[in-house]
Coordinates of C-alpha atoms and ligand atoms in Angstrom, one line a residue:
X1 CA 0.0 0.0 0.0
X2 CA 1.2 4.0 -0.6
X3 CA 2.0 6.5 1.7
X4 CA -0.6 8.4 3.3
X5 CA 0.9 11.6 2.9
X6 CA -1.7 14.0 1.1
X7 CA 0.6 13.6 -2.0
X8 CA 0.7 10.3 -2.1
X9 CA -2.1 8.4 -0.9
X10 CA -4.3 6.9 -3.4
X11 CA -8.1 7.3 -2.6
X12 CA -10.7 4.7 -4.7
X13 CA -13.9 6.3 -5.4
X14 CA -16.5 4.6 -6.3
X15 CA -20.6 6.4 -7.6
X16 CA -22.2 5.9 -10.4
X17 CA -23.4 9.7 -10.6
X18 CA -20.9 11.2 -13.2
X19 CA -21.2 14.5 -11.7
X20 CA -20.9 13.2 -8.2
X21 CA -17.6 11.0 -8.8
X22 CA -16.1 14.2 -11.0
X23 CA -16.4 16.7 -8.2
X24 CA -14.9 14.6 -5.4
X25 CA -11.9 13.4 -8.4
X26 CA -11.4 16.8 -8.4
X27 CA -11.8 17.9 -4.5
X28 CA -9.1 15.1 -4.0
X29 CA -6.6 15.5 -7.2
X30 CA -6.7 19.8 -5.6
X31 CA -5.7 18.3 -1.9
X32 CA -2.9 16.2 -3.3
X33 CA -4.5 12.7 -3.7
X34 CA -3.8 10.8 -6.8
X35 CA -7.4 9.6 -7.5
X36 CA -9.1 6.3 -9.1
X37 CA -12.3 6.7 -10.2
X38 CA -15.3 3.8 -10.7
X39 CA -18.3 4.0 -12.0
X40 CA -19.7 0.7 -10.7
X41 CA -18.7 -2.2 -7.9
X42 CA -17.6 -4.3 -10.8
X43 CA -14.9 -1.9 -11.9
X44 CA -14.3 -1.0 -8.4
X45 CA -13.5 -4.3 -7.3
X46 CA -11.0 -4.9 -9.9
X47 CA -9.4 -1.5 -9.2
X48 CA -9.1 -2.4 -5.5
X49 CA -7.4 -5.5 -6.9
X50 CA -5.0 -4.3 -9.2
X51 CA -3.8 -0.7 -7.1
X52 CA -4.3 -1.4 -3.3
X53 CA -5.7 2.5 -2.7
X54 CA -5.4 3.7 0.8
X55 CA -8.7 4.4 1.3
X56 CA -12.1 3.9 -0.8
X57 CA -15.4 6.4 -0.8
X58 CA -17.5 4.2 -1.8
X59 CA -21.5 5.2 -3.0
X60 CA -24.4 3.1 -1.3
X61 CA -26.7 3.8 -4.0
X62 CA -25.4 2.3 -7.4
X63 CA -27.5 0.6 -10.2
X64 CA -27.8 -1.7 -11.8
X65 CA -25.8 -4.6 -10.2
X66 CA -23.8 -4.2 -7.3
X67 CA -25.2 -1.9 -4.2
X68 CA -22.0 -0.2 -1.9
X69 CA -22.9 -2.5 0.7
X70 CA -22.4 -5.5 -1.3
X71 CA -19.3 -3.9 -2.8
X72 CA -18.1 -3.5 0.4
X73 CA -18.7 -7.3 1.8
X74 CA -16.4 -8.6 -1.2
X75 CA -13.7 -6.1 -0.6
X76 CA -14.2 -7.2 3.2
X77 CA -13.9 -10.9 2.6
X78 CA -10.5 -10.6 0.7
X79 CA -7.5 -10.7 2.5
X80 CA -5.6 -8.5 0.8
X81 CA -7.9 -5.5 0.7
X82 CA -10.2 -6.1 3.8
X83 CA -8.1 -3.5 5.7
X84 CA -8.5 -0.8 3.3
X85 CA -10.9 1.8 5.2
X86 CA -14.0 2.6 3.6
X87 CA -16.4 5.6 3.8
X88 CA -19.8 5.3 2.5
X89 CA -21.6 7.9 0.6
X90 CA -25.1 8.5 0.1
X91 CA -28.0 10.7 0.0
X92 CA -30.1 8.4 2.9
X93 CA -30.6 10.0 6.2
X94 CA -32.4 6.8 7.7
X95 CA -30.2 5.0 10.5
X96 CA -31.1 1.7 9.6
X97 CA -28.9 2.4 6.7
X98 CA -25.9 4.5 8.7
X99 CA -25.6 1.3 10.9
X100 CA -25.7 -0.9 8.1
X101 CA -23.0 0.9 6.4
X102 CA -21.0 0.1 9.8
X103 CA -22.1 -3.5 10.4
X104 CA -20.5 -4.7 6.8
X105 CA -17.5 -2.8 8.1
X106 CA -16.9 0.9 6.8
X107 CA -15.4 3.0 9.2
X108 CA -17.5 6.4 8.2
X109 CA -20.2 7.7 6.6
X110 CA -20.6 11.1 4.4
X111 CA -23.8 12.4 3.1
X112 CA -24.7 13.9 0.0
X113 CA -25.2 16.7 -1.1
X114 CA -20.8 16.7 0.3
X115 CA -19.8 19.5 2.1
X116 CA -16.2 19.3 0.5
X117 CA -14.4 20.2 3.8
X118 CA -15.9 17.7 5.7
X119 CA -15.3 15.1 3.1
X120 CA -11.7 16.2 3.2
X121 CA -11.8 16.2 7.3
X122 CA -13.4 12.4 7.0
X123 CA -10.6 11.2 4.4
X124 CA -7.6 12.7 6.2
X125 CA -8.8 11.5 9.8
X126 CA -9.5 7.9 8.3
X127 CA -5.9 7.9 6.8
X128 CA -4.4 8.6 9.6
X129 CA -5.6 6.0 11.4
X130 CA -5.4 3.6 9.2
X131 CA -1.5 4.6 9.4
X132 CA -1.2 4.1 12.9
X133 CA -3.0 1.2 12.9
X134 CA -0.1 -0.3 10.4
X135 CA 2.6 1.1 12.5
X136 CA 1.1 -0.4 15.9
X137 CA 0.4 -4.0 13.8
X138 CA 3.7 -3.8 12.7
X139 CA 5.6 -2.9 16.6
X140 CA 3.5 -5.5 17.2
X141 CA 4.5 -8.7 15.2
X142 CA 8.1 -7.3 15.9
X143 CA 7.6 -7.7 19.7
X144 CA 5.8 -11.1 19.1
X145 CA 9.2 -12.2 16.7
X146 CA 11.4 -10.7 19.3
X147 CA 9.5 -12.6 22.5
X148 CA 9.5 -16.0 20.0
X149 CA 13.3 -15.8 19.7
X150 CA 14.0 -14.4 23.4
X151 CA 11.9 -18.1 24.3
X152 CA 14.1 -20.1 22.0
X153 CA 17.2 -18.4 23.5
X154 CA 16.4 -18.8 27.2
X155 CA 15.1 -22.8 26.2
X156 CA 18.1 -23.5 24.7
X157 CA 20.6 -22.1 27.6
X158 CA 17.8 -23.7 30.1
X159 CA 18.0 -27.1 28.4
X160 CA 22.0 -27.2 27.9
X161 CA 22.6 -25.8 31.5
X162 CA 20.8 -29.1 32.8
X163 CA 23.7 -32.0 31.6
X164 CA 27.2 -30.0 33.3
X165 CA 24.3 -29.1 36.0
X166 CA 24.2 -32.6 36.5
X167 CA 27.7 -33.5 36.1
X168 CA 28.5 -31.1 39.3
X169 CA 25.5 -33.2 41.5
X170 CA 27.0 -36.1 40.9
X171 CA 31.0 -35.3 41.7
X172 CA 29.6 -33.2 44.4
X173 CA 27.6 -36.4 46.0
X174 CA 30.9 -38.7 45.5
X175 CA 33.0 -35.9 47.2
X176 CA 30.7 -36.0 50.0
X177 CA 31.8 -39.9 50.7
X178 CA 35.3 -38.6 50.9
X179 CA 37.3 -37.9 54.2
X180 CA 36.8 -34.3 54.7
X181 CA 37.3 -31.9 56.9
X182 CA 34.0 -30.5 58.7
X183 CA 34.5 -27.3 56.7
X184 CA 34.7 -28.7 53.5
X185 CA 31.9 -30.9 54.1
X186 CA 30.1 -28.2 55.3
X187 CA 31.0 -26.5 51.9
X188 CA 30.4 -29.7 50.0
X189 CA 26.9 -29.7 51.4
X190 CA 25.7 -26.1 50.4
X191 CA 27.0 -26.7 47.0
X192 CA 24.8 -29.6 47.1
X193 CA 22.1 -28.2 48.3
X194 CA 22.4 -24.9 45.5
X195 CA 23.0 -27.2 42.6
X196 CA 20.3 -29.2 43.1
X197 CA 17.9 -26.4 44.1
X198 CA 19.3 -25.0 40.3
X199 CA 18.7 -28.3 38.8
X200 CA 14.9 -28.6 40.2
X201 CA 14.0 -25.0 38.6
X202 CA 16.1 -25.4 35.3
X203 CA 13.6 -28.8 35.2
X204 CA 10.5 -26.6 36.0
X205 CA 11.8 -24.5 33.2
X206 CA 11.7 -26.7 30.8
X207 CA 8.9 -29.0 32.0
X208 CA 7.1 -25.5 31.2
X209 CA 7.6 -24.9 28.0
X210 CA 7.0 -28.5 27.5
X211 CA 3.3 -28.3 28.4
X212 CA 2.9 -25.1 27.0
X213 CA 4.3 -26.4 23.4
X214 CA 1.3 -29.0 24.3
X215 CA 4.6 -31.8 24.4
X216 CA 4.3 -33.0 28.2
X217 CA 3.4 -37.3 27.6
X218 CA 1.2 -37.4 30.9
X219 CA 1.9 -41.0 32.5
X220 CA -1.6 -41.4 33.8
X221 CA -2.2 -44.1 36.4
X222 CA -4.2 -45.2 38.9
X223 CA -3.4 -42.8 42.1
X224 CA -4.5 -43.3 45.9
X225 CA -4.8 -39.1 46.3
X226 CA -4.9 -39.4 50.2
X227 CA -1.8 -41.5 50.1
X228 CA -0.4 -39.2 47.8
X229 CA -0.8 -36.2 49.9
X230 CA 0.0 -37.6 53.2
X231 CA 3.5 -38.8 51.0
X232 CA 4.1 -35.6 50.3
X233 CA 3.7 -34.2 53.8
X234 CA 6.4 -36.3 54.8
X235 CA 8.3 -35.0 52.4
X236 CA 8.2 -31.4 53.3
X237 CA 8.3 -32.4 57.0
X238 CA 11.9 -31.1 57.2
X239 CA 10.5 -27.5 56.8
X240 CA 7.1 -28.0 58.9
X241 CA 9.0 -26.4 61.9
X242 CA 5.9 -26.1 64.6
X243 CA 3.3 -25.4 62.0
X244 CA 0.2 -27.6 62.4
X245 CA -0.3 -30.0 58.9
X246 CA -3.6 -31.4 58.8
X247 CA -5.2 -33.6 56.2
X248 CA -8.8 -33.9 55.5
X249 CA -9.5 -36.8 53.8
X250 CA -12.8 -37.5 52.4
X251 CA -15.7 -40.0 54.2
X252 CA -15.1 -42.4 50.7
X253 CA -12.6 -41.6 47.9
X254 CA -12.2 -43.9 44.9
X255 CA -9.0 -43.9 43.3
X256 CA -8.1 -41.5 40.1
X257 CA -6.2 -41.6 37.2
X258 CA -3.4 -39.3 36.8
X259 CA 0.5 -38.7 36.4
X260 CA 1.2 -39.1 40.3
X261 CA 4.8 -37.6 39.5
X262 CA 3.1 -34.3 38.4
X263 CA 0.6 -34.4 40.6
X264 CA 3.2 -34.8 43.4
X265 CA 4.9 -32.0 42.2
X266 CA 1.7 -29.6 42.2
X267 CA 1.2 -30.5 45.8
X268 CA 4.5 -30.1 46.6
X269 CA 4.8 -26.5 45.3
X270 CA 1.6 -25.6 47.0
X271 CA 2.5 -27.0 50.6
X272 CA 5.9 -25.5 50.6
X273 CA 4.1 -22.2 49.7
X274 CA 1.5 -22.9 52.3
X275 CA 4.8 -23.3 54.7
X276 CA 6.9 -20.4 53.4
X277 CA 4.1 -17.9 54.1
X278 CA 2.8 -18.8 57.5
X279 CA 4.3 -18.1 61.0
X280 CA 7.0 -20.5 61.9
X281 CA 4.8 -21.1 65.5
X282 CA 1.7 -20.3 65.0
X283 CA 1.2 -21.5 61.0
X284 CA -1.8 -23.5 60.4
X285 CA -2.1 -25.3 57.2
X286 CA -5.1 -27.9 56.3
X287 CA -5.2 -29.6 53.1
X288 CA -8.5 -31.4 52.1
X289 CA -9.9 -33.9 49.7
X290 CA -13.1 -33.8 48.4
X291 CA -15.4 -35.7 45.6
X292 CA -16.2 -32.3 44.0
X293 CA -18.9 -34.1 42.0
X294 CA -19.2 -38.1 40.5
X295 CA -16.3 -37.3 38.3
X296 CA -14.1 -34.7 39.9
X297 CA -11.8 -34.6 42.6
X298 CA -11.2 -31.2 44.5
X299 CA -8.1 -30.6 46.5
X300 CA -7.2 -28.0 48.5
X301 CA -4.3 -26.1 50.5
X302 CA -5.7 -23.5 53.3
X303 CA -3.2 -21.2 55.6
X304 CA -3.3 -18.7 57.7
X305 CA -0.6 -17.1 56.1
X306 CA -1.1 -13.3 55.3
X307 CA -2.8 -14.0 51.8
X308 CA -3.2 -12.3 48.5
X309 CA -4.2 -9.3 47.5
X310 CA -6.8 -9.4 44.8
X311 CA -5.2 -7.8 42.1
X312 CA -2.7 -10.8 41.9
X313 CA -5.0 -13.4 42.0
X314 CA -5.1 -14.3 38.4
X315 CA -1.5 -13.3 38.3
X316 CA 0.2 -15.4 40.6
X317 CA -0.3 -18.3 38.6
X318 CA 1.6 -16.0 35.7
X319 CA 5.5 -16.9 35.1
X320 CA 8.0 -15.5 37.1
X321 CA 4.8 -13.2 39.3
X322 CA 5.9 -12.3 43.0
X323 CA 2.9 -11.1 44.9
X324 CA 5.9 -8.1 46.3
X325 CA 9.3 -7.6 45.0
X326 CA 10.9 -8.7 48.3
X327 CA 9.9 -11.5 50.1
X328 CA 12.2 -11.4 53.0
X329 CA 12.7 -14.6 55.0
X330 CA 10.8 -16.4 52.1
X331 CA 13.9 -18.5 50.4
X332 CA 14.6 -18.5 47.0
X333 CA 12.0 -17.7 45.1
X334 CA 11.3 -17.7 40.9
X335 CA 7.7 -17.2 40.4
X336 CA 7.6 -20.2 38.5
X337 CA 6.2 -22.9 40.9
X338 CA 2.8 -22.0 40.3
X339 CA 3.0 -21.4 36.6
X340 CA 4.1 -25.6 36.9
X341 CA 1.2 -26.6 38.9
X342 CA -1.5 -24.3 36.8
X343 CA 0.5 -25.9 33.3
X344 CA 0.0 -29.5 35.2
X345 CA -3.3 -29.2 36.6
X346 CA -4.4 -27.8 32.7
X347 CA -2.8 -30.4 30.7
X348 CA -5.0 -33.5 33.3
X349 CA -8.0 -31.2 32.0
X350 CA -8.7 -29.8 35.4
X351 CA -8.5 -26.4 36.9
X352 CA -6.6 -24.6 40.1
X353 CA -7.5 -21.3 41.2
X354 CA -7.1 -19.4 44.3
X355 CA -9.3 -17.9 47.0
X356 CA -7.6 -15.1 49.5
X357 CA -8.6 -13.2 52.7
X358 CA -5.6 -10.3 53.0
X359 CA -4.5 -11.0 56.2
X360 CA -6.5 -14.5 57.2
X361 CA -5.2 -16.4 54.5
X362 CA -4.9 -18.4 51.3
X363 CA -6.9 -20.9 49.9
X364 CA -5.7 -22.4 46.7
X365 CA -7.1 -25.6 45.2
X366 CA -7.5 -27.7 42.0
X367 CA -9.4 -30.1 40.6
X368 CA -8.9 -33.1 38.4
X369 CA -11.6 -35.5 36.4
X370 CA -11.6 -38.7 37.9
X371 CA -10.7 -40.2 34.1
Ligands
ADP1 P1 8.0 -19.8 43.6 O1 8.1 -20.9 42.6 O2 9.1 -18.8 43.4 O3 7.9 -20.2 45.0 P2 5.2 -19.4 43.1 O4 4.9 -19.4 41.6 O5 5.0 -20.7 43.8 O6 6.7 -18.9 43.2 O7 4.4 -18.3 43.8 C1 4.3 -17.0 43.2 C2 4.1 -16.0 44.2 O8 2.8 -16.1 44.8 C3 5.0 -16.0 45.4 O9 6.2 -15.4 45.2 C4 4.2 -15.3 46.5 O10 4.3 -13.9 46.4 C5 2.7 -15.8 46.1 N1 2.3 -16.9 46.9 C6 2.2 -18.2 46.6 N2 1.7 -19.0 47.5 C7 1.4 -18.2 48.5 C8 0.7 -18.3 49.8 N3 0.4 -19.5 50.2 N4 0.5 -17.2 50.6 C9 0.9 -16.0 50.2 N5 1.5 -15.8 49.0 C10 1.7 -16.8 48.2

């Protein structure tokens, strides 16, 4: 397509009153426009084809074949031209028509008799926009090619961090069977400890983009949830310190089907949250089971921790979200974990979401079919 620059923008119009298409060919070619004139839709279809104008005035009322509505519902339905702004022209004052003119997609309408001016106005407002329109669809598949290429980047460090990553864990554990002093084992410890806290999010990472690529295989099969969970508070014993863990089974649970390894995981994430952000005393955590209905299963993680305010609900499940920038005391902390469980809990064909009192607490849950 041209410039839009008065000089240089090409304007399509298209009436079949002779006098009519003359004055505004002439209105234009004085403001600068070089100016395609048509007679009839069929003409002005193939005109549209062949020059790609800027903009079209296009005439309602034409005879004998194609009205300016129907003219513009082809231009509309081609891909090349269906961007081209149109203002319609005609002598009708009824509404019915004016929002016609808008539902097949013009952006304006100018009545006859034209006040020349405010044809100009209409034209030079509609170009305009139509240029910054380009220009913001243009910054905009630039950002998307630049984010695409930033993710491929980031994958590909991610993914060849993981093999020297691993390489370290395992001299690191045979150093540890070594005779050491107490300070290098002490030193041979925290390296363990870091690497493999490194390892764990560099496999988030890239479990991630897995699922969001659609590429995670699930390995579904046949899980005992309360087992599960009470597993996996054992697990994260270590950190319970005198918080209070409770588990609510339900009265009757049948077993589901699911990939117990990610479903571990999720549960994992949102207990050692649950732990992080309650008081080291007085912390009271409850997770509970339920038959959300015949075919679901609804589990939940409650604290009393100091909750979430409501503007990052949706967020926190977000990559790399932090409900505030510091989280003192809190550990390490990416902003990924829930990003993993929302990915893991979406690719079973469940849901997770989160309920918050500031101050009381947090409650966040999930559900999974039964399968
Ligand atoms: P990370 O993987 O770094 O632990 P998450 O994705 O699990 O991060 O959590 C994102 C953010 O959500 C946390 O940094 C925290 O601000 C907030 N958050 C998560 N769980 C809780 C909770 N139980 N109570 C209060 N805030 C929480």
């Amino acid at each position: 397509m041209n410039n839009n620059t008065p000089e240089k923008a090409t304007i399509l119009v298209v009436d079949d009153t002779p006098a009519n298409l003359k004055l505004l060919q002439a209105m234009l070619q004085s403001k600068g426009y070089r100016v395609l004139a048509s007679p009839d839709g069929k003409t002005a279809l193939n005109a549209a084809a062949k020059s790609l104008p800027d903009l079209i005035l296009l005439d309602i009322n034409m005879l004998p074949e194609m009205n300016g509505f129907e003219v513009c519902e082809r231009l509309k339905a081609n891909v090349l031209l269906k961007d081209i702004p149109i203002l319609f022209i005609s002598a009708l004052t009824e509404t019915t028509d004016k929002v016609r003119a808008f539902s097949v997609g013009g952006v304006d309408y100018v009545s006859k008799p034209f006040q020349l001016e405010e044809v100009n106005a209409r034209v030079e407002t509609h170009l305009e926009l139509s240029r910054q329109k380009r220009e913001l669809q243009k910054s905009y598949n630039k950002l998307r090619e630049l984010e695409k290429q930033r993710d491929a980047l980031v994958h590909m460090i991610v993914h060849d961090m993981r093999s020297p990553l691993m390489v370290t864990l395992g001299n690191l554990e045979m150093l540890q069977y070594e005779t050491l002093s107490n300070d290098a084992a002490l030193c041979v410890s925290a390296a363990l400890s870091s690497t493999d806290t490194v390892i764990k999010m560099v496999s988030t990472m890239l479990d991630i983009s897995k699922m969001e690529a659609g590429r995670m295989a699930l390995d579904y099969s046949t899980v005992d949830m309360i087992n599960l969970v009470r597993e996996t508070i054992r697990m994260v014993a270590p950190l319970q310190a005198s918080r209070s863990i409770t588990l609510t089974p339900p009265g009757e649970m049948e077993s589901l089907s699911c990939d117990a390894n990610l479903i571990r995981r999720i549960l994992q994430n949102l207990i050692v949250n649950a732990i992080k952000f309650t008081d080291k005393e007085k912390g009271v955590i409850t997770i509970s089971i339920e038959n959300a209905s015949a075919n679901k299963v609804c589990v939940s993680v409650v604290d009393n921790g100091p909750g979430i305010p409501p503007e990052y609900r949706e967020k926190v499940f977000d990559k790399f979200c932090q409900v505030s920038a510091r989280q003192q005391g809190k550990g390490y902390s990416t902003g990924l974990g829930l990003t993993f469980c929302k990915l893991a809990v979406e690719a079973h064909g469940g849901r997770i979401g989160l309920e918050s009192d500031v101050g009381k607490g947090s409650t966040f849950w999930f559900e999974l079919p039964r399968r």
